[in-house]
mmCIF file of C-alpha atoms and ligand atoms in Angstrom:
data_model
loop_
_atom_site.group_PDB
_atom_site.id
_atom_site.type_symbol
_atom_site.label_atom_id
_atom_site.label_comp_id
_atom_site.label_asym_id
_atom_site.label_seq_id
_atom_site.Cartn_x
_atom_site.Cartn_y
_atom_site.Cartn_z
ATOM 1 C CA UNK A 1 98.936 141.664 89.410
ATOM 2 C CA UNK A 2 100.715 139.821 86.629
ATOM 3 C CA UNK A 3 101.526 136.344 87.695
ATOM 4 C CA UNK A 4 103.832 135.835 84.735
ATOM 5 C CA UNK A 5 107.205 136.190 86.559
ATOM 6 C CA UNK A 6 106.097 134.063 89.478
ATOM 7 C CA UNK A 7 105.227 131.300 87.395
ATOM 8 C CA UNK A 8 108.362 131.499 85.259
ATOM 9 C CA UNK A 9 110.530 131.351 88.641
ATOM 10 C CA UNK A 10 108.218 128.347 90.140
ATOM 11 C CA UNK A 11 108.471 126.534 86.830
ATOM 12 C CA UNK A 12 112.297 127.049 86.866
ATOM 13 C CA UNK A 13 112.642 125.779 90.482
ATOM 14 C CA UNK A 14 110.438 122.599 89.780
ATOM 15 C CA UNK A 15 112.416 121.927 86.595
ATOM 16 C CA UNK A 16 115.706 121.632 88.923
ATOM 17 C CA UNK A 17 114.092 120.123 92.325
ATOM 18 C CA UNK A 18 115.270 116.754 93.355
ATOM 19 C CA UNK A 19 112.736 116.446 96.130
ATOM 20 C CA UNK A 20 109.322 118.061 96.400
ATOM 21 C CA UNK A 21 106.554 118.414 99.091
ATOM 22 C CA UNK A 22 103.417 119.803 98.191
ATOM 23 C CA UNK A 23 100.967 120.865 100.963
ATOM 24 C CA UNK A 24 97.390 121.253 99.857
ATOM 25 C CA UNK A 25 94.140 122.658 101.662
ATOM 26 C CA UNK A 26 90.722 123.024 100.852
ATOM 27 C CA UNK A 27 91.499 125.889 98.163
ATOM 28 C CA UNK A 28 92.493 123.365 95.644
ATOM 29 C CA UNK A 29 89.153 121.731 95.796
ATOM 30 C CA UNK A 30 87.011 124.919 95.611
ATOM 31 C CA UNK A 31 87.170 124.993 91.789
ATOM 32 C CA UNK A 32 85.644 121.567 92.026
ATOM 33 C CA UNK A 33 82.850 123.108 93.921
ATOM 34 C CA UNK A 34 83.524 122.057 97.068
ATOM 35 C CA UNK A 35 83.133 124.822 99.975
ATOM 36 C CA UNK A 36 86.461 125.511 101.739
ATOM 37 C CA UNK A 37 86.341 125.915 105.687
ATOM 38 C CA UNK A 38 86.593 129.659 105.745
ATOM 39 C CA UNK A 39 84.154 130.714 102.941
ATOM 40 C CA UNK A 40 80.542 130.442 103.733
ATOM 41 C CA UNK A 41 78.754 127.096 103.081
ATOM 42 C CA UNK A 42 75.489 127.191 101.305
ATOM 43 C CA UNK A 43 72.194 126.154 102.603
ATOM 44 C CA UNK A 44 71.680 124.199 105.823
ATOM 45 C CA UNK A 45 75.295 124.356 107.000
ATOM 46 C CA UNK A 46 75.540 128.124 106.550
ATOM 47 C CA UNK A 47 74.338 128.301 110.495
ATOM 48 C CA UNK A 48 76.800 126.067 111.404
ATOM 49 C CA UNK A 49 80.796 126.667 111.937
ATOM 50 C CA UNK A 50 82.792 123.780 110.526
ATOM 51 C CA UNK A 51 85.335 124.598 113.314
ATOM 52 C CA UNK A 52 82.355 123.283 115.852
ATOM 53 C CA UNK A 53 81.322 120.529 113.846
ATOM 54 C CA UNK A 54 84.807 118.870 113.147
ATOM 55 C CA UNK A 55 85.407 118.250 116.754
ATOM 56 C CA UNK A 56 84.917 115.171 118.725
ATOM 57 C CA UNK A 57 82.948 117.052 121.335
ATOM 58 C CA UNK A 58 80.359 117.925 118.634
ATOM 59 C CA UNK A 59 80.034 114.337 117.564
ATOM 60 C CA UNK A 60 79.607 113.145 121.217
ATOM 61 C CA UNK A 61 77.131 116.119 121.843
ATOM 62 C CA UNK A 62 75.193 115.423 118.587
ATOM 63 C CA UNK A 63 76.397 112.423 116.604
ATOM 64 C CA UNK A 64 73.257 112.545 114.256
ATOM 65 C CA UNK A 65 74.026 116.236 113.266
ATOM 66 C CA UNK A 66 77.949 115.476 112.808
ATOM 67 C CA UNK A 67 77.008 112.462 111.014
ATOM 68 C CA UNK A 68 74.517 114.450 108.558
ATOM 69 C CA UNK A 69 77.196 116.850 107.915
ATOM 70 C CA UNK A 70 79.703 114.383 106.927
ATOM 71 C CA UNK A 71 77.154 112.576 104.853
ATOM 72 C CA UNK A 72 76.411 116.008 102.947
ATOM 73 C CA UNK A 73 80.222 116.608 102.589
ATOM 74 C CA UNK A 74 80.925 113.182 100.991
ATOM 75 C CA UNK A 75 77.783 112.904 99.034
ATOM 76 C CA UNK A 76 79.098 116.490 97.442
ATOM 77 C CA UNK A 77 82.767 115.257 97.137
ATOM 78 C CA UNK A 78 81.532 112.065 95.197
ATOM 79 C CA UNK A 79 79.343 114.323 92.906
ATOM 80 C CA UNK A 80 81.810 116.696 91.994
ATOM 81 C CA UNK A 81 85.175 116.083 89.706
ATOM 82 C CA UNK A 82 88.866 116.790 90.203
ATOM 83 C CA UNK A 83 89.798 120.144 88.686
ATOM 84 C CA UNK A 84 92.533 121.235 86.398
ATOM 85 C CA UNK A 85 94.548 121.931 89.571
ATOM 86 C CA UNK A 86 94.203 118.442 90.839
ATOM 87 C CA UNK A 87 95.287 117.108 87.294
ATOM 88 C CA UNK A 88 98.266 119.255 87.007
ATOM 89 C CA UNK A 89 99.570 118.161 90.363
ATOM 90 C CA UNK A 90 99.091 114.529 89.096
ATOM 91 C CA UNK A 91 101.094 115.441 86.072
ATOM 92 C CA UNK A 92 103.792 117.253 87.838
ATOM 93 C CA UNK A 93 104.144 114.163 90.151
ATOM 94 C CA UNK A 94 104.194 111.871 87.018
ATOM 95 C CA UNK A 95 106.935 114.015 85.379
ATOM 96 C CA UNK A 96 109.182 114.267 88.642
ATOM 97 C CA UNK A 97 108.923 110.310 89.054
ATOM 98 C CA UNK A 98 109.912 109.806 85.225
ATOM 99 C CA UNK A 99 113.148 111.671 86.221
ATOM 100 C CA UNK A 100 113.724 109.864 89.362
ATOM 101 C CA UNK A 101 112.966 112.702 91.591
ATOM 102 C CA UNK A 102 110.830 112.609 94.634
ATOM 103 C CA UNK A 103 107.447 114.039 95.173
ATOM 104 C CA UNK A 104 105.190 113.762 98.143
ATOM 105 C CA UNK A 105 101.563 115.529 98.158
ATOM 106 C CA UNK A 106 100.550 116.320 101.552
ATOM 107 C CA UNK A 107 96.904 117.105 102.057
ATOM 108 C CA UNK A 108 94.828 118.479 104.648
ATOM 109 C CA UNK A 109 91.878 117.791 102.563
ATOM 110 C CA UNK A 110 89.452 114.650 103.143
ATOM 111 C CA UNK A 111 87.683 114.602 99.640
ATOM 112 C CA UNK A 112 89.625 112.010 97.926
ATOM 113 C CA UNK A 113 90.038 114.352 94.845
ATOM 114 C CA UNK A 114 93.812 114.065 94.376
ATOM 115 C CA UNK A 115 93.716 110.300 94.046
ATOM 116 C CA UNK A 116 90.907 110.674 91.627
ATOM 117 C CA UNK A 117 93.054 112.796 89.657
ATOM 118 C CA UNK A 118 95.607 110.173 89.376
ATOM 119 C CA UNK A 119 98.078 111.374 92.162
ATOM 120 C CA UNK A 120 99.625 108.376 94.046
ATOM 121 C CA UNK A 121 102.013 109.806 96.435
ATOM 122 C CA UNK A 122 99.430 111.307 98.630
ATOM 123 C CA UNK A 123 99.679 111.524 102.419
ATOM 124 C CA UNK A 124 96.106 112.359 104.037
ATOM 125 C CA UNK A 125 97.196 114.117 107.208
ATOM 126 C CA UNK A 126 93.610 114.774 108.307
ATOM 127 C CA UNK A 127 92.379 111.711 107.277
ATOM 128 C CA UNK A 128 89.451 110.943 104.904
ATOM 129 C CA UNK A 129 85.549 110.950 104.707
ATOM 130 C CA UNK A 130 85.660 107.894 102.347
ATOM 131 C CA UNK A 131 86.224 105.652 105.328
ATOM 132 C CA UNK A 132 84.516 105.274 108.656
ATOM 133 C CA UNK A 133 85.213 103.378 111.826
ATOM 134 C CA UNK A 134 83.750 101.985 114.759
ATOM 135 C CA UNK A 135 83.931 104.476 118.291
ATOM 136 C CA UNK A 136 84.613 101.372 120.282
ATOM 137 C CA UNK A 137 86.906 98.978 118.264
ATOM 138 C CA UNK A 138 88.249 101.384 115.615
ATOM 139 C CA UNK A 139 87.299 98.596 113.011
ATOM 140 C CA UNK A 140 87.074 100.433 109.698
ATOM 141 C CA UNK A 141 84.474 100.226 106.870
ATOM 142 C CA UNK A 142 84.805 101.966 103.393
ATOM 143 C CA UNK A 143 81.354 103.818 102.467
ATOM 144 C CA UNK A 144 80.124 101.203 100.382
ATOM 145 C CA UNK A 145 79.712 98.906 103.291
ATOM 146 C CA UNK A 146 77.805 101.496 105.394
ATOM 147 C CA UNK A 147 74.133 102.262 105.521
ATOM 148 C CA UNK A 148 72.723 105.769 106.402
ATOM 149 C CA UNK A 149 69.350 104.509 107.104
ATOM 150 C CA UNK A 150 69.671 104.884 110.830
ATOM 151 C CA UNK A 151 71.594 108.050 112.281
ATOM 152 C CA UNK A 152 73.877 107.886 113.813
ATOM 153 C CA UNK A 153 75.069 104.657 112.423
ATOM 154 C CA UNK A 154 75.294 101.857 115.121
ATOM 155 C CA UNK A 155 78.616 99.919 114.688
ATOM 156 C CA UNK A 156 78.656 95.894 114.867
ATOM 157 C CA UNK A 157 80.216 96.151 118.332
ATOM 158 C CA UNK A 158 77.810 98.235 120.340
ATOM 159 C CA UNK A 159 79.432 101.695 119.370
ATOM 160 C CA UNK A 160 78.830 104.284 116.601
ATOM 161 C CA UNK A 161 80.450 104.874 113.155
ATOM 162 C CA UNK A 162 82.664 107.794 112.696
ATOM 163 C CA UNK A 163 84.442 109.360 109.788
ATOM 164 C CA UNK A 164 88.155 108.382 109.640
ATOM 165 C CA UNK A 165 89.045 112.152 109.764
ATOM 166 C CA UNK A 166 91.170 113.723 112.317
ATOM 167 C CA UNK A 167 89.035 116.294 114.270
ATOM 168 C CA UNK A 168 90.218 119.651 116.121
ATOM 169 C CA UNK A 169 91.937 118.300 119.277
ATOM 170 C CA UNK A 170 92.744 115.035 117.842
ATOM 171 C CA UNK A 171 96.446 113.739 117.069
ATOM 172 C CA UNK A 172 97.203 113.328 113.513
ATOM 173 C CA UNK A 173 97.797 109.635 112.390
ATOM 174 C CA UNK A 174 101.218 108.928 113.316
ATOM 175 C CA UNK A 175 102.204 107.089 109.933
ATOM 176 C CA UNK A 176 101.028 110.041 108.053
ATOM 177 C CA UNK A 177 103.004 112.448 110.304
ATOM 178 C CA UNK A 178 106.219 110.201 109.964
ATOM 179 C CA UNK A 179 105.920 110.109 106.155
ATOM 180 C CA UNK A 180 105.299 113.925 106.189
ATOM 181 C CA UNK A 181 108.431 114.851 108.266
ATOM 182 C CA UNK A 182 110.536 112.608 106.412
ATOM 183 C CA UNK A 183 109.750 113.983 103.077
ATOM 184 C CA UNK A 184 110.087 117.822 104.683
ATOM 185 C CA UNK A 185 113.374 117.098 105.992
ATOM 186 C CA UNK A 186 114.739 115.946 102.771
ATOM 187 C CA UNK A 187 113.121 118.265 100.286
ATOM 188 C CA UNK A 188 114.611 121.320 98.109
ATOM 189 C CA UNK A 189 111.109 122.666 97.055
ATOM 190 C CA UNK A 190 108.134 123.169 99.289
ATOM 191 C CA UNK A 191 104.832 124.404 97.692
ATOM 192 C CA UNK A 192 101.690 125.519 99.693
ATOM 193 C CA UNK A 193 98.818 125.351 97.633
ATOM 194 C CA UNK A 194 95.350 126.436 98.557
ATOM 195 C CA UNK A 195 95.445 126.584 102.295
ATOM 196 C CA UNK A 196 94.917 129.678 104.649
ATOM 197 C CA UNK A 197 98.107 128.211 106.699
ATOM 198 C CA UNK A 198 96.044 128.440 110.003
ATOM 199 C CA UNK A 199 95.637 124.911 111.344
ATOM 200 C CA UNK A 200 98.451 123.302 113.024
ATOM 201 C CA UNK A 201 100.616 121.262 112.930
ATOM 202 C CA UNK A 202 100.259 121.623 108.860
ATOM 203 C CA UNK A 203 100.890 125.426 109.066
ATOM 204 C CA UNK A 204 104.237 124.968 110.492
ATOM 205 C CA UNK A 205 105.415 122.374 107.952
ATOM 206 C CA UNK A 206 106.913 125.257 105.888
ATOM 207 C CA UNK A 207 109.369 125.738 108.826
ATOM 208 C CA UNK A 208 110.678 122.325 108.655
ATOM 209 C CA UNK A 209 110.931 122.634 104.789
ATOM 210 C CA UNK A 210 113.020 125.738 105.431
ATOM 211 C CA UNK A 211 115.048 124.261 108.011
ATOM 212 C CA UNK A 212 116.057 121.772 105.532
ATOM 213 C CA UNK A 213 117.160 124.460 103.129
ATOM 214 C CA UNK A 214 114.186 124.061 100.713
ATOM 215 C CA UNK A 215 112.925 126.763 98.400
ATOM 216 C CA UNK A 216 109.331 127.476 99.339
ATOM 217 C CA UNK A 217 106.349 128.762 97.384
ATOM 218 C CA UNK A 218 102.823 129.643 98.155
ATOM 219 C CA UNK A 219 100.145 129.292 95.236
ATOM 220 C CA UNK A 220 96.871 130.697 96.807
ATOM 221 C CA UNK A 221 93.790 132.856 95.788
ATOM 222 C CA UNK A 222 94.489 135.385 98.886
ATOM 223 C CA UNK A 223 97.513 136.197 101.019
ATOM 224 C CA UNK A 224 98.185 134.259 104.138
ATOM 225 C CA UNK A 225 100.289 134.357 107.138
ATOM 226 C CA UNK A 226 103.128 132.643 105.267
ATOM 227 C CA UNK A 227 102.957 134.853 102.200
ATOM 228 C CA UNK A 228 105.764 137.079 103.815
ATOM 229 C CA UNK A 229 107.619 134.065 104.547
ATOM 230 C CA UNK A 230 108.014 132.389 101.060
ATOM 231 C CA UNK A 231 110.623 132.870 98.548
ATOM 232 C CA UNK A 232 108.029 133.207 95.837
ATOM 233 C CA UNK A 233 104.008 133.732 95.882
ATOM 234 C CA UNK A 234 101.777 133.530 93.109
ATOM 235 C CA UNK A 235 98.112 134.620 94.060
ATOM 236 C CA UNK A 236 95.091 133.436 91.876
ATOM 237 C CA UNK A 237 93.191 130.288 91.316
ATOM 238 C CA UNK A 238 95.181 126.973 91.513
ATOM 239 C CA UNK A 239 92.890 125.652 88.588
ATOM 240 C CA UNK A 240 94.469 128.265 86.645
ATOM 241 C CA UNK A 241 98.072 128.710 87.898
ATOM 242 C CA UNK A 242 99.140 125.113 88.201
ATOM 243 C CA UNK A 243 98.243 124.224 84.568
ATOM 244 C CA UNK A 244 100.069 127.232 83.564
ATOM 245 C CA UNK A 245 103.148 125.893 85.191
ATOM 246 C CA UNK A 246 102.749 122.585 83.642
ATOM 247 C CA UNK A 247 102.409 124.253 80.227
ATOM 248 C CA UNK A 248 105.742 126.110 80.988
ATOM 249 C CA UNK A 249 107.426 122.921 81.900
ATOM 250 C CA UNK A 250 106.230 121.364 78.744
ATOM 251 C CA UNK A 251 107.728 124.206 76.904
ATOM 252 C CA UNK A 252 110.927 123.496 78.821
ATOM 253 C CA UNK A 253 110.817 119.766 77.667
ATOM 254 C CA UNK A 254 110.054 120.886 73.902
ATOM 255 C CA UNK A 255 113.096 123.146 73.979
HETATM 256 C C1 BV8 B 1 96.540 118.754 117.021
HETATM 257 C C2 BV8 B 1 89.561 117.220 108.868
HETATM 258 C C3 BV8 B 1 97.638 117.746 118.800
HETATM 259 C C4 BV8 B 1 87.897 117.374 109.347
HETATM 260 C C5 BV8 B 1 90.469 119.162 109.854
HETATM 261 C C6 BV8 B 1 93.152 123.372 121.415
HETATM 262 C C7 BV8 B 1 93.064 122.119 121.637
HETATM 263 C C8 BV8 B 1 93.671 121.345 120.817
HETATM 264 C C9 BV8 B 1 94.252 121.582 119.700
HETATM 265 C C10 BV8 B 1 94.313 123.039 119.394
HETATM 266 C C11 BV8 B 1 93.854 123.942 120.188
HETATM 267 N N1 BV8 B 1 94.353 125.279 119.828
HETATM 268 C C12 BV8 B 1 94.916 125.110 118.489
HETATM 269 C C13 BV8 B 1 94.980 123.827 118.454
HETATM 270 C C14 BV8 B 1 95.591 123.065 117.395
HETATM 271 C C15 BV8 B 1 94.479 123.033 116.180
HETATM 272 C C16 BV8 B 1 94.454 123.935 115.391
HETATM 273 O O1 BV8 B 1 95.353 124.383 114.513
HETATM 274 N N2 BV8 B 1 93.400 125.065 115.511
HETATM 275 C C17 BV8 B 1 93.494 126.387 114.832
HETATM 276 C C18 BV8 B 1 92.131 126.359 114.160
HETATM 277 C C19 BV8 B 1 93.939 127.471 115.509
HETATM 278 N N3 BV8 B 1 94.797 121.753 115.449
HETATM 279 C C20 BV8 B 1 94.285 120.593 115.988
HETATM 280 O O2 BV8 B 1 93.594 120.422 116.910
HETATM 281 C C21 BV8 B 1 95.183 119.331 115.249
HETATM 282 N N4 BV8 B 1 95.347 118.197 116.093
HETATM 283 O O3 BV8 B 1 96.696 119.560 117.132
HETATM 284 O O4 BV8 B 1 96.705 117.478 117.777
HETATM 285 C C22 BV8 B 1 96.981 118.270 120.179
HETATM 286 C C23 BV8 B 1 95.812 117.464 120.417
HETATM 287 C C24 BV8 B 1 95.251 117.455 121.686
HETATM 288 C C25 BV8 B 1 95.562 118.811 122.386
HETATM 289 C C26 BV8 B 1 96.718 119.618 121.736
HETATM 290 C C27 BV8 B 1 97.185 119.447 120.799
HETATM 291 C C28 BV8 B 1 93.993 118.821 114.289
HETATM 292 C C29 BV8 B 1 93.704 119.652 112.966
HETATM 293 C C30 BV8 B 1 93.032 118.978 112.166
HETATM 294 C C31 BV8 B 1 91.554 119.363 112.040
HETATM 295 N N5 BV8 B 1 90.977 118.804 110.995
HETATM 296 N N6 BV8 B 1 89.941 118.538 108.949
HETATM 297 C C32 BV8 B 1 87.314 117.616 108.202
HETATM 298 O O5 BV8 B 1 87.664 117.975 107.281
HETATM 299 O O6 BV8 B 1 85.963 117.859 108.611
HETATM 300 S S1 BV8 B 1 91.214 120.699 109.544
HETATM 301 C C33 BV8 B 1 90.386 121.583 108.270
HETATM 302 O O7 BV8 B 1 90.945 122.683 108.227
HETATM 303 C C34 BV8 B 1 90.628 121.023 107.013
HETATM 304 O O8 BV8 B 1 91.342 119.742 106.716
HETATM 305 C C35 BV8 B 1 91.006 121.937 106.071
HETATM 306 O O9 BV8 B 1 91.834 121.680 105.062
HETATM 307 C C36 BV8 B 1 92.115 122.700 107.012
HETATM 308 C C37 BV8 B 1 92.794 123.824 106.964
HETATM 309 O O10 BV8 B 1 92.065 124.673 106.252
HETATM 310 P P1 BV8 B 1 92.436 124.973 104.724
HETATM 311 O O11 BV8 B 1 92.497 123.918 104.057
HETATM 312 O O12 BV8 B 1 93.369 125.954 104.774
HETATM 313 O O13 BV8 B 1 90.911 125.697 104.209
HETATM 314 P P2 BV8 B 1 90.626 127.122 104.286
HETATM 315 O O14 BV8 B 1 89.048 127.235 103.953
HETATM 316 O O15 BV8 B 1 91.087 127.729 105.908
HETATM 317 O O16 BV8 B 1 91.415 127.986 103.477
HETATM 318 C C38 BV8 B 1 91.283 127.849 102.179
HETATM 319 C C39 BV8 B 1 92.159 128.863 101.275
HETATM 320 O O17 BV8 B 1 92.330 128.338 99.945
HETATM 321 C C40 BV8 B 1 92.038 130.219 101.401
HETATM 322 O O18 BV8 B 1 93.412 130.854 101.986
HETATM 323 C C41 BV8 B 1 91.771 130.796 100.131
HETATM 324 O O19 BV8 B 1 92.552 131.889 99.843
HETATM 325 C C42 BV8 B 1 92.253 129.607 99.216
HETATM 326 N N7 BV8 B 1 91.458 129.294 98.051
HETATM 327 C C43 BV8 B 1 90.174 129.550 97.917
HETATM 328 N N8 BV8 B 1 89.995 129.180 96.764
HETATM 329 C C44 BV8 B 1 90.996 128.966 95.967
HETATM 330 C C45 BV8 B 1 92.059 129.065 96.768
HETATM 331 N N9 BV8 B 1 93.430 129.008 96.368
HETATM 332 C C46 BV8 B 1 93.645 128.699 95.178
HETATM 333 N N10 BV8 B 1 92.654 128.595 94.224
HETATM 334 C C47 BV8 B 1 91.365 128.658 94.596
HETATM 335 N N11 BV8 B 1 90.455 128.656 93.821
#
């Protein structure tokens, strides 16, 4: 299906928007080579369900296995590069800020690729695998200060080190939620990119944006439960569609 018309509409809305919120999911990192949550993982992890591993129960039951899984994931995340979709979002953020507009990238991803592409206004609502904390004291360390010689990793305070991610059944970080809702309540354009729109509360952020009167857009490879809700849906790889939108915005600037 030709995506020319949706791209034109999304470009025009981005050109006029005063306050933009972008929600991203694992799909925006897929073209960097990172597996999404619902696509089969390769190798060892094909027999484990991420939904089972990304839980406090799994960590308490088998801390070594869960530590290995996150070691495998952050090793992959550090080996890959941001893709054209991440870079396009960083350029979009720059363009909006240059025009005194507001923009917030709310990401469900824990891979740090938005920041490596140059995005600054990033809210990590599901945390990050690049920082770990003690299960007893909450004292945090960055990956560089951690040794993975002994697994699970003993903390300095008699506990274990766990990744600073939000597991299923855990509350999202208060400051991240507050920043997200504040941005949603004042936005006039909401884009959902590379997410299956199935994990709560992120999947309901679109409702807050709609209540604020925002236009809503989905850029995703496949249809999702919000596809029929949004004002405009462009289906295809974000690594292609987002650069196409940036090119259209450039043409507007040159015209
Ligand atoms: C909470 C961090 C309050 C870890 C993640 C029972 C008890 C407790 C809670 C619940 C419960 N039942 C339901 C819940 C709520 C639960 C939930 O939503 N469950 C769902 C699954 C039903 N949520 C929670 O538990 C949240 N906390 O509610 O706290 C509470 C507390 C206690 C009791 C009650 C309530 C915490 C949720 C956060 C979980 N942590 N990640 C880690 O990463 O290891 S979630 C995980 O899923 C990732 O963050 C991931 O990003 C996220 C969502 O998945 P997607 O990003 O959308 O990825 P997915 O693979 O699904 O889809 C990819 C999409 O990309 C696809 O649509 C595909 O078409 C598209 N795509 C692929 N390639 C491309 C592409 N698009 C464009 N271009 C491409 N190239």
